[in-house]
Short mmCIF file of C-alpha atoms in Angstrom, two decimals:
data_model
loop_
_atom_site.label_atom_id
_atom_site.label_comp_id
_atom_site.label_asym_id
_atom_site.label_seq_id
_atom_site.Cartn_x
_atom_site.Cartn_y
_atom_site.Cartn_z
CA UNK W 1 158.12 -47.33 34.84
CA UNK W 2 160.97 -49.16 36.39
CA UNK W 3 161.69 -51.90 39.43
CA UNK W 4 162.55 -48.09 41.87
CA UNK W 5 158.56 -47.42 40.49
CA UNK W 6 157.71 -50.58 41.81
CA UNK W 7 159.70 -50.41 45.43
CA UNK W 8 158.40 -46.11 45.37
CA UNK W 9 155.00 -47.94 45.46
CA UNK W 10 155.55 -50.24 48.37
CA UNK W 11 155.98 -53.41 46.39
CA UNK W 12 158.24 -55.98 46.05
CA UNK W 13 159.71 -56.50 42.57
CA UNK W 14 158.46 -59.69 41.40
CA UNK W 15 158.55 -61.45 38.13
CA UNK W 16 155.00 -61.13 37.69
CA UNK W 17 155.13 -58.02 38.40
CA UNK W 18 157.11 -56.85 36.62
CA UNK W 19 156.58 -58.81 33.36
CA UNK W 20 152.40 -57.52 33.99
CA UNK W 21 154.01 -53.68 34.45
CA UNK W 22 155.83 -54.39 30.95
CA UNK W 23 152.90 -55.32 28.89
CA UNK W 24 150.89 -51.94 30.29
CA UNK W 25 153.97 -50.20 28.93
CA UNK W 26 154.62 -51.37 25.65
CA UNK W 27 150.67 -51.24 24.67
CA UNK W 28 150.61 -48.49 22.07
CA UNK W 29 147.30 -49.62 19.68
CA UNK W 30 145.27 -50.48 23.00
CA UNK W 31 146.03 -48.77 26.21
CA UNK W 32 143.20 -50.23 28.07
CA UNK W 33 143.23 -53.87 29.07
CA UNK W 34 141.47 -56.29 30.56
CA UNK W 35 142.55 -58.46 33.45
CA UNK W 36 142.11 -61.33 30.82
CA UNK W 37 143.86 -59.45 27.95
CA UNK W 38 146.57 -59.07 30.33
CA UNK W 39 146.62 -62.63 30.42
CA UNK W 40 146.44 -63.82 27.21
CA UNK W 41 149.67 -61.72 26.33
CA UNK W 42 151.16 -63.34 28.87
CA UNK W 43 149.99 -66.86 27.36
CA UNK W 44 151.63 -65.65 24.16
CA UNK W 45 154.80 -64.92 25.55
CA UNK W 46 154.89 -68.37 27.44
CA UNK W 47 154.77 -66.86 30.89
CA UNK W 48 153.43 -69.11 33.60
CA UNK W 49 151.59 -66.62 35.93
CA UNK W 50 147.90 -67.10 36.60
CA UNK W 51 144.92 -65.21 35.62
CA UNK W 52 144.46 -64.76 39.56
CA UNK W 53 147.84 -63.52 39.82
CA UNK W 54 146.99 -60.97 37.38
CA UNK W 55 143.69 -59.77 39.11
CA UNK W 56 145.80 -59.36 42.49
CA UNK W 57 148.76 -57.64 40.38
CA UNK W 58 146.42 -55.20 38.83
CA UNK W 59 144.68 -54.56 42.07
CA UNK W 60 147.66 -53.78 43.72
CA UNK W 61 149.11 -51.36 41.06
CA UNK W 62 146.27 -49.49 41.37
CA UNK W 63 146.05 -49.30 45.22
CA UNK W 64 149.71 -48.29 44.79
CA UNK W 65 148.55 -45.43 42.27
CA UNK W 66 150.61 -47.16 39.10
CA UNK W 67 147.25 -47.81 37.34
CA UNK W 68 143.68 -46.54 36.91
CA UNK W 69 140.69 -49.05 37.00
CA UNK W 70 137.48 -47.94 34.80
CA UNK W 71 134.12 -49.68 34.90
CA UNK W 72 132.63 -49.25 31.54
CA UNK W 73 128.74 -50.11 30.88
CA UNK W 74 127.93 -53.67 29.92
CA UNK W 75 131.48 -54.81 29.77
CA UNK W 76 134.49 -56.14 32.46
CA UNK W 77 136.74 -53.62 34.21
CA UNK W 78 139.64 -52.22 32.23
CA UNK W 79 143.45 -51.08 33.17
CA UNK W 80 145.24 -48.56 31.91
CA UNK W 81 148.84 -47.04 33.52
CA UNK W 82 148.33 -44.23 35.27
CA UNK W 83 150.64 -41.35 33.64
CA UNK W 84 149.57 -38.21 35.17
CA UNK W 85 147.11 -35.61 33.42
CA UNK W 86 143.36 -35.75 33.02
CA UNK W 87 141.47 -37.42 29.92
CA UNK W 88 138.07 -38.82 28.93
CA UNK W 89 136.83 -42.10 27.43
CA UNK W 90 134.68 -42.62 24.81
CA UNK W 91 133.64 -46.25 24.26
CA UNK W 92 132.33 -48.32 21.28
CA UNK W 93 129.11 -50.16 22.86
CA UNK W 94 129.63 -53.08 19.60
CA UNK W 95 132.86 -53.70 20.03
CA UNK W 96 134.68 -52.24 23.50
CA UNK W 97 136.66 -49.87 21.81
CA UNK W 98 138.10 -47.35 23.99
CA UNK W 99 139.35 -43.84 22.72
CA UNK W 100 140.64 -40.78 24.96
CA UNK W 101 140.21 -37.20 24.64
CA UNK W 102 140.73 -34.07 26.19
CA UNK W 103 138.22 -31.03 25.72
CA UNK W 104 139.42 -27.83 27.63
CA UNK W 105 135.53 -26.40 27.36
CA UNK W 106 134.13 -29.93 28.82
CA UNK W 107 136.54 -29.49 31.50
CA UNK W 108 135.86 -25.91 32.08
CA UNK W 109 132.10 -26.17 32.39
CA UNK W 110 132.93 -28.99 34.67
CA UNK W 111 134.41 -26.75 37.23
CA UNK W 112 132.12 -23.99 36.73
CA UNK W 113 128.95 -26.63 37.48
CA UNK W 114 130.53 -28.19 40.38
CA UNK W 115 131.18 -24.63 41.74
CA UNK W 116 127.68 -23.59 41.14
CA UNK W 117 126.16 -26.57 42.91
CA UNK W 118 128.77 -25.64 45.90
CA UNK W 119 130.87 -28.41 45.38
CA UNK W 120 134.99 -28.34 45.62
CA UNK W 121 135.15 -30.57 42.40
CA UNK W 122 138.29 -32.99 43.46
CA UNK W 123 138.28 -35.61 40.44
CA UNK W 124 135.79 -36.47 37.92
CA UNK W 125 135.57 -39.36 35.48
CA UNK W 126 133.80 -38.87 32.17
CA UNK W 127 132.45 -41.68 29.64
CA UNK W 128 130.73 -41.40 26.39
CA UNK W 129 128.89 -44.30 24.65
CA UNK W 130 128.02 -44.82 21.41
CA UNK W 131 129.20 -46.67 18.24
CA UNK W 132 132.55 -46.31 16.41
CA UNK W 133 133.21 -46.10 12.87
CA UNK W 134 134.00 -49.74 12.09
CA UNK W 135 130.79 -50.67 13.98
CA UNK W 136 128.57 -48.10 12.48
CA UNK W 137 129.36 -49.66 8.73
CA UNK W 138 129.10 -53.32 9.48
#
C-alpha cells in the first residue's frame, strides 16, 4: 500500500500514518498485531507517535477498509492489513499465536448451511482455539 492507498481511503497522508501502514506491511513472521505491538516497533525505531495515536490510526484504517480488526477469546484485539481473499484463524490459547488457513470444504459447507437455514451468507469469520506445538511440549 502506498500514500494514493491512503488518499483512495479518504485520509490524509500523515507521518503516523504512514510509518503505522509500513510496519503492517513489512510484518512477514507475525501478520497480526496488536495496537501495543504496533507501538513498541515504533519505540524501536525511535518514532515519537503515541500509543493513542496508534489506536485512532488503526481504527481509522479499518473504517477506511485498509485493515481487518479480530477479537480473539481471552486476549486484546488484533490488526492485520486487509489484502483481499477469505482465510481463517486458528489461535494458540498459551501463547496468542495466530495462524491462517484456507479449507475449500469448510467454506463449502459454510454456504450450503447458511443456505439451508435460509440465510444469504454475506461474510463469515471463523476461529479455532487450541494449543500450538511449542505450547503443547513445554
Amino acid at each position: 500500500m502506498e500514500k494514493q492507498d491512503l488518499k483512495n481511503a479518504g485520509l490524509k497522508v500523515t507521518l503516523p500514518r504512514m510509518k503505522i501502514l509500513e510496519i503492517l506491511e513489512n510484518q512477514t513472521e507475525e501478520r497480526h498485531l496488536t495496537a501495543e505491538q504496533v507501538y513498541k516497533i515504533l519505540l524501536s525505531e525511535n518514532e515519537e507517535i503515541g500509543l493513542a495515536t496508534v489506536y485512532r490510526v488503526l481504527t481509522q484504517f479499518e473504517a477506511a477498509g485498509l485493515v481487518k480488526r479480530h477479537h480473539f477469546e481471552g486476549g486484546n484485539s488484533i490488526f492485520e492489513l486487509d489484502r483481499g481473499g477469505h482465510h481463517d484463524h486458528i489461535v494458540c490459547l498459551k501463547c496468542g499465536k495466530v495462524d491462517e488457513f484456507t479449507d475449500p470444504i469448510i467454506e463449502s459447507r459454510q454456504k450450503e448451511i447458511a443456505s439451508k437455514l435460509g440465510y444469504d451468507l454475506t461474510d463469515h469469520s471463523l476461529y479455532l482455539y487450541g494449543f500450538c506445538v511449542d505450547c503443547k511440549k513445554s
